[in-house]
Each structure stands twice: as structure tokens, then as C-alpha cells.
Amino acid sequence: MLKGFKDFIMKGNVIDLSVAVVIGAAFSAIVTSFTTHLINPFIAAVGGANANGLGFQLVAGNPKTVVDVGAVITAGINFLIVAAVVYFLLVVPMHRLQERRRKGVEAGPDKPTDVALLTEIRDLLAAQQRATGGAPHSEPQTRAAAGTP
């Protein structure tokens, strides 16, 4: 059971995934800071002089009842930025790499399989036996069978 777990952990894709999660978390912090400090002020400015920006308060005097539409818009912008970066920096290059590999395999010479190689060897040996006049599957004759003393 532990060997199976070790094999799972040591696979390249698990390590790549863990690196991607760490980098994604760090990048999300950058995008969150960008939208909080640069985009949010513009969204709040659209809301006018209201202290809540694009939000509104359901119960006056209770700050926990503020519906912040600007925060939802900010989260959407965060998502779009992160998704665009992941797509253009990870997905597109990986698809191009896979296409190159597919084209390399298709363009490369076909490697014969083991069965094809063995069949070719058998046919060559049979042709060689026919050329020398021997039977392809004959047993070697002994002296007694050949009639020599």
C-alpha cells in the first residue's frame, strides 16, 4: 500500500500539479491586489458619492447588511484575469507542444512492431534456405541416416 502511494506521489504530473497550485495561489494574490487597489476605486466611482460604491445597505445602521455588488464584479474580473493568464501561458503552449509531438510521430518513419520484425526475419531465412537448396524446416541429418559409415 505504501509503495502504491509512493509511486503516485513520485509521478511527474502530481509534482507539476502541486507546483501549479502554489504558483496559482501566488498569482491570485497579485490579481486580487490589482483589482482591489486599481479596479475597485473605478467601480466605486461609478456608484457615485455613496460610501458603499456599487453596493447598498439593507438595514440602516447595520454594516453587516451591506450588499456589495462591486465586490462581486471584482471577483468576476479576478476570475477572468486568472483564467486568461492560465489559458494563454499554460493551455495554449501545451496544445502547441502536443501538436508538434503528434506531427513528429506522424512524420517520422514507422517503426515496425516485434511481430513484423519476426515475420520479416522468418521470410528472409526461408528465402535463404530456398536459395541454397535446403528445406526450410528439415532436421539436420546424422551420419547414420545419411548412409555414411
PDB file of C-alpha atoms in Angstrom:
ATOM      1  CA  MET A   1       0.000   0.000   0.000  1.00  0.00           C
ATOM      2  CA  LEU A   2       2.826   2.434   0.820  1.00  0.00           C
ATOM      3  CA  LYS A   3       4.610   1.553  -2.425  1.00  0.00           C
ATOM      4  CA  GLY A   4       1.497   2.491  -4.385  1.00  0.00           C
ATOM      5  CA  PHE A   5       1.293   5.804  -2.541  1.00  0.00           C
ATOM      6  CA  LYS A   6       4.994   6.465  -3.203  1.00  0.00           C
ATOM      7  CA  ASP A   7       4.505   5.707  -6.920  1.00  0.00           C
ATOM      8  CA  PHE A   8       1.530   8.074  -7.011  1.00  0.00           C
ATOM      9  CA  ILE A   9       3.453  10.900  -5.325  1.00  0.00           C
ATOM     10  CA  MET A  10       6.535  10.437  -7.499  1.00  0.00           C
ATOM     11  CA  LYS A  11       4.607  10.715 -10.759  1.00  0.00           C
ATOM     12  CA  GLY A  12       5.578  13.820 -12.661  1.00  0.00           C
ATOM     13  CA  ASN A  13       2.034  15.094 -13.067  1.00  0.00           C
ATOM     14  CA  VAL A  14       1.418  15.165  -9.289  1.00  0.00           C
ATOM     15  CA  ILE A  15       4.517  17.264  -8.732  1.00  0.00           C
ATOM     16  CA  ASP A  16       3.599  19.530 -11.655  1.00  0.00           C
ATOM     17  CA  LEU A  17       0.117  19.929 -10.212  1.00  0.00           C
ATOM     18  CA  SER A  18       1.449  20.914  -6.798  1.00  0.00           C
ATOM     19  CA  VAL A  19       3.765  23.499  -8.373  1.00  0.00           C
ATOM     20  CA  ALA A  20       0.847  24.853 -10.385  1.00  0.00           C
ATOM     21  CA  VAL A  21      -1.303  25.219  -7.252  1.00  0.00           C
ATOM     22  CA  VAL A  22       1.426  27.163  -5.436  1.00  0.00           C
ATOM     23  CA  ILE A  23       2.073  29.432  -8.422  1.00  0.00           C
ATOM     24  CA  GLY A  24      -1.669  29.875  -8.932  1.00  0.00           C
ATOM     25  CA  ALA A  25      -2.138  30.944  -5.327  1.00  0.00           C
ATOM     26  CA  ALA A  26       0.703  33.460  -5.601  1.00  0.00           C
ATOM     27  CA  PHE A  27      -0.666  34.801  -8.868  1.00  0.00           C
ATOM     28  CA  SER A  28      -4.178  35.067  -7.396  1.00  0.00           C
ATOM     29  CA  ALA A  29      -2.784  37.296  -4.644  1.00  0.00           C
ATOM     30  CA  ILE A  30      -1.278  39.593  -7.280  1.00  0.00           C
ATOM     31  CA  VAL A  31      -4.533  39.737  -9.243  1.00  0.00           C
ATOM     32  CA  THR A  32      -6.558  40.354  -6.068  1.00  0.00           C
ATOM     33  CA  SER A  33      -4.282  43.226  -5.122  1.00  0.00           C
ATOM     34  CA  PHE A  34      -4.549  44.646  -8.647  1.00  0.00           C
ATOM     35  CA  THR A  35      -8.328  44.579  -8.662  1.00  0.00           C
ATOM     36  CA  THR A  36      -8.684  45.758  -5.053  1.00  0.00           C
ATOM     37  CA  HIS A  37      -6.390  48.749  -5.376  1.00  0.00           C
ATOM     38  CA  LEU A  38      -6.784  49.694  -9.036  1.00  0.00           C
ATOM     39  CA  ILE A  39     -10.122  48.383 -10.324  1.00  0.00           C
ATOM     40  CA  ASN A  40     -12.277  48.766  -7.182  1.00  0.00           C
ATOM     41  CA  PRO A  41     -11.812  52.564  -6.957  1.00  0.00           C
ATOM     42  CA  PHE A  42     -13.158  52.900 -10.506  1.00  0.00           C
ATOM     43  CA  ILE A  43     -16.114  50.623  -9.723  1.00  0.00           C
ATOM     44  CA  ALA A  44     -16.836  52.608  -6.547  1.00  0.00           C
ATOM     45  CA  ALA A  45     -16.641  55.856  -8.527  1.00  0.00           C
ATOM     46  CA  VAL A  46     -19.421  54.592 -10.801  1.00  0.00           C
ATOM     47  CA  GLY A  47     -21.560  54.108  -7.697  1.00  0.00           C
ATOM     48  CA  GLY A  48     -21.428  57.852  -7.021  1.00  0.00           C
ATOM     49  CA  ALA A  49     -20.943  59.524  -3.642  1.00  0.00           C
ATOM     50  CA  ASN A  50     -22.414  56.541  -1.805  1.00  0.00           C
ATOM     51  CA  ALA A  51     -19.866  55.128   0.686  1.00  0.00           C
ATOM     52  CA  ASN A  52     -20.775  51.626  -0.438  1.00  0.00           C
ATOM     53  CA  GLY A  53     -19.802  52.234  -4.073  1.00  0.00           C
ATOM     54  CA  LEU A  54     -21.971  49.915  -6.150  1.00  0.00           C
ATOM     55  CA  GLY A  55     -23.414  48.355  -3.002  1.00  0.00           C
ATOM     56  CA  PHE A  56     -26.403  49.167  -0.873  1.00  0.00           C
ATOM     57  CA  GLN A  57     -27.372  48.635   2.735  1.00  0.00           C
ATOM     58  CA  LEU A  58     -30.465  46.593   3.572  1.00  0.00           C
ATOM     59  CA  VAL A  59     -30.824  47.754   7.191  1.00  0.00           C
ATOM     60  CA  ALA A  60     -29.666  51.253   8.083  1.00  0.00           C
ATOM     61  CA  GLY A  61     -27.013  51.356  10.771  1.00  0.00           C
ATOM     62  CA  ASN A  62     -26.073  47.677  10.438  1.00  0.00           C
ATOM     63  CA  PRO A  63     -22.819  47.371   8.449  1.00  0.00           C
ATOM     64  CA  LYS A  64     -23.253  43.600   8.073  1.00  0.00           C
ATOM     65  CA  THR A  65     -26.281  44.130   5.819  1.00  0.00           C
ATOM     66  CA  VAL A  66     -24.335  45.802   3.005  1.00  0.00           C
ATOM     67  CA  VAL A  67     -24.806  44.103  -0.364  1.00  0.00           C
ATOM     68  CA  ASP A  68     -21.548  44.830  -2.192  1.00  0.00           C
ATOM     69  CA  VAL A  69     -22.148  44.445  -5.913  1.00  0.00           C
ATOM     70  CA  GLY A  70     -18.706  45.944  -6.570  1.00  0.00           C
ATOM     71  CA  ALA A  71     -17.047  43.026  -4.757  1.00  0.00           C
ATOM     72  CA  VAL A  72     -18.894  40.564  -6.981  1.00  0.00           C
ATOM     73  CA  ILE A  73     -17.775  42.465 -10.079  1.00  0.00           C
ATOM     74  CA  THR A  74     -14.221  42.487  -8.700  1.00  0.00           C
ATOM     75  CA  ALA A  75     -14.324  38.715  -8.149  1.00  0.00           C
ATOM     76  CA  GLY A  76     -15.515  38.267 -11.739  1.00  0.00           C
ATOM     77  CA  ILE A  77     -12.662  40.420 -13.024  1.00  0.00           C
ATOM     78  CA  ASN A  78     -10.215  38.416 -10.856  1.00  0.00           C
ATOM     79  CA  PHE A  79     -11.512  35.198 -12.338  1.00  0.00           C
ATOM     80  CA  LEU A  80     -11.280  36.457 -15.920  1.00  0.00           C
ATOM     81  CA  ILE A  81      -7.708  37.686 -15.443  1.00  0.00           C
ATOM     82  CA  VAL A  82      -6.544  34.437 -13.833  1.00  0.00           C
ATOM     83  CA  ALA A  83      -8.363  32.324 -16.437  1.00  0.00           C
ATOM     84  CA  ALA A  84      -6.842  34.349 -19.300  1.00  0.00           C
ATOM     85  CA  VAL A  85      -3.326  34.017 -17.892  1.00  0.00           C
ATOM     86  CA  VAL A  86      -3.720  30.265 -17.315  1.00  0.00           C
ATOM     87  CA  TYR A  87      -5.119  29.805 -20.818  1.00  0.00           C
ATOM     88  CA  PHE A  88      -2.529  31.872 -22.681  1.00  0.00           C
ATOM     89  CA  LEU A  89       0.526  30.891 -20.613  1.00  0.00           C
ATOM     90  CA  LEU A  90      -0.249  27.212 -19.937  1.00  0.00           C
ATOM     91  CA  VAL A  91      -3.007  25.755 -22.103  1.00  0.00           C
ATOM     92  CA  VAL A  92      -2.051  27.254 -25.486  1.00  0.00           C
ATOM     93  CA  PRO A  93       1.660  26.325 -25.246  1.00  0.00           C
ATOM     94  CA  MET A  94       0.788  22.784 -24.103  1.00  0.00           C
ATOM     95  CA  HIS A  95      -1.576  22.323 -27.066  1.00  0.00           C
ATOM     96  CA  ARG A  96       1.150  23.545 -29.425  1.00  0.00           C
ATOM     97  CA  LEU A  97       3.660  21.169 -27.868  1.00  0.00           C
ATOM     98  CA  GLN A  98       1.235  18.245 -28.189  1.00  0.00           C
ATOM     99  CA  GLU A  99       0.586  19.162 -31.851  1.00  0.00           C
ATOM    100  CA  ARG A 100       4.324  19.189 -32.567  1.00  0.00           C
ATOM    101  CA  ARG A 101       4.714  15.810 -30.923  1.00  0.00           C
ATOM    102  CA  ARG A 102       1.787  14.406 -32.911  1.00  0.00           C
ATOM    103  CA  LYS A 103       3.227  15.771 -36.157  1.00  0.00           C
ATOM    104  CA  GLY A 104       6.651  14.373 -35.249  1.00  0.00           C
ATOM    105  CA  VAL A 105       5.170  10.937 -34.670  1.00  0.00           C
ATOM    106  CA  GLU A 106       3.129  11.069 -37.873  1.00  0.00           C
ATOM    107  CA  ALA A 107       6.020  12.400 -39.974  1.00  0.00           C
ATOM    108  CA  GLY A 108       8.611  10.052 -38.514  1.00  0.00           C
ATOM    109  CA  PRO A 109       9.339   6.677 -40.057  1.00  0.00           C
ATOM    110  CA  ASP A 110       7.043   3.915 -38.947  1.00  0.00           C
ATOM    111  CA  LYS A 111       8.844   1.647 -36.547  1.00  0.00           C
ATOM    112  CA  PRO A 112       7.995  -1.967 -37.194  1.00  0.00           C
ATOM    113  CA  THR A 113       6.472  -3.975 -34.419  1.00  0.00           C
ATOM    114  CA  ASP A 114       8.069  -7.095 -32.945  1.00  0.00           C
ATOM    115  CA  VAL A 115       5.706  -9.319 -34.899  1.00  0.00           C
ATOM    116  CA  ALA A 116       6.523  -7.545 -38.166  1.00  0.00           C
ATOM    117  CA  LEU A 117      10.263  -7.891 -37.499  1.00  0.00           C
ATOM    118  CA  LEU A 118       9.955 -11.581 -36.674  1.00  0.00           C
ATOM    119  CA  THR A 119       7.859 -12.186 -39.792  1.00  0.00           C
ATOM    120  CA  GLU A 120      10.463 -10.415 -41.904  1.00  0.00           C
ATOM    121  CA  ILE A 121      13.278 -12.490 -40.364  1.00  0.00           C
ATOM    122  CA  ARG A 122      11.300 -15.702 -40.990  1.00  0.00           C
ATOM    123  CA  ASP A 123      10.699 -14.761 -44.623  1.00  0.00           C
ATOM    124  CA  LEU A 124      14.372 -13.879 -45.150  1.00  0.00           C
ATOM    125  CA  LEU A 125      15.502 -17.181 -43.631  1.00  0.00           C
ATOM    126  CA  ALA A 126      13.014 -19.104 -45.781  1.00  0.00           C
ATOM    127  CA  ALA A 127      14.253 -17.316 -48.906  1.00  0.00           C
ATOM    128  CA  GLN A 128      17.850 -18.049 -47.944  1.00  0.00           C
ATOM    129  CA  GLN A 129      17.042 -21.740 -47.430  1.00  0.00           C
ATOM    130  CA  ARG A 130      15.340 -21.930 -50.843  1.00  0.00           C
ATOM    131  CA  ALA A 131      18.321 -20.253 -52.490  1.00  0.00           C
ATOM    132  CA  THR A 132      20.769 -22.780 -51.021  1.00  0.00           C
ATOM    133  CA  GLY A 133      18.524 -25.697 -51.916  1.00  0.00           C
ATOM    134  CA  GLY A 134      17.806 -26.808 -48.363  1.00  0.00           C
ATOM    135  CA  ALA A 135      14.413 -27.476 -46.908  1.00  0.00           C
ATOM    136  CA  PRO A 136      13.335 -24.650 -44.623  1.00  0.00           C
ATOM    137  CA  HIS A 137      12.298 -26.864 -41.704  1.00  0.00           C
ATOM    138  CA  SER A 138      14.382 -30.011 -42.181  1.00  0.00           C
ATOM    139  CA  GLU A 139      16.219 -31.645 -39.294  1.00  0.00           C
ATOM    140  CA  PRO A 140      19.983 -31.983 -39.677  1.00  0.00           C
ATOM    141  CA  GLN A 141      20.866 -35.434 -40.918  1.00  0.00           C
ATOM    142  CA  THR A 142      23.151 -37.662 -38.893  1.00  0.00           C
ATOM    143  CA  ARG A 143      25.875 -39.784 -40.458  1.00  0.00           C
ATOM    144  CA  ALA A 144      23.920 -42.983 -39.951  1.00  0.00           C
ATOM    145  CA  ALA A 145      20.790 -41.532 -41.519  1.00  0.00           C
ATOM    146  CA  ALA A 146      22.770 -40.197 -44.456  1.00  0.00           C
ATOM    147  CA  GLY A 147      24.169 -43.652 -45.193  1.00  0.00           C
ATOM    148  CA  THR A 148      27.787 -42.911 -44.358  1.00  0.00           C
ATOM    149  CA  PRO A 149      29.702 -45.217 -42.022  1.00  0.00           C
TER     150      PRO A 149
END
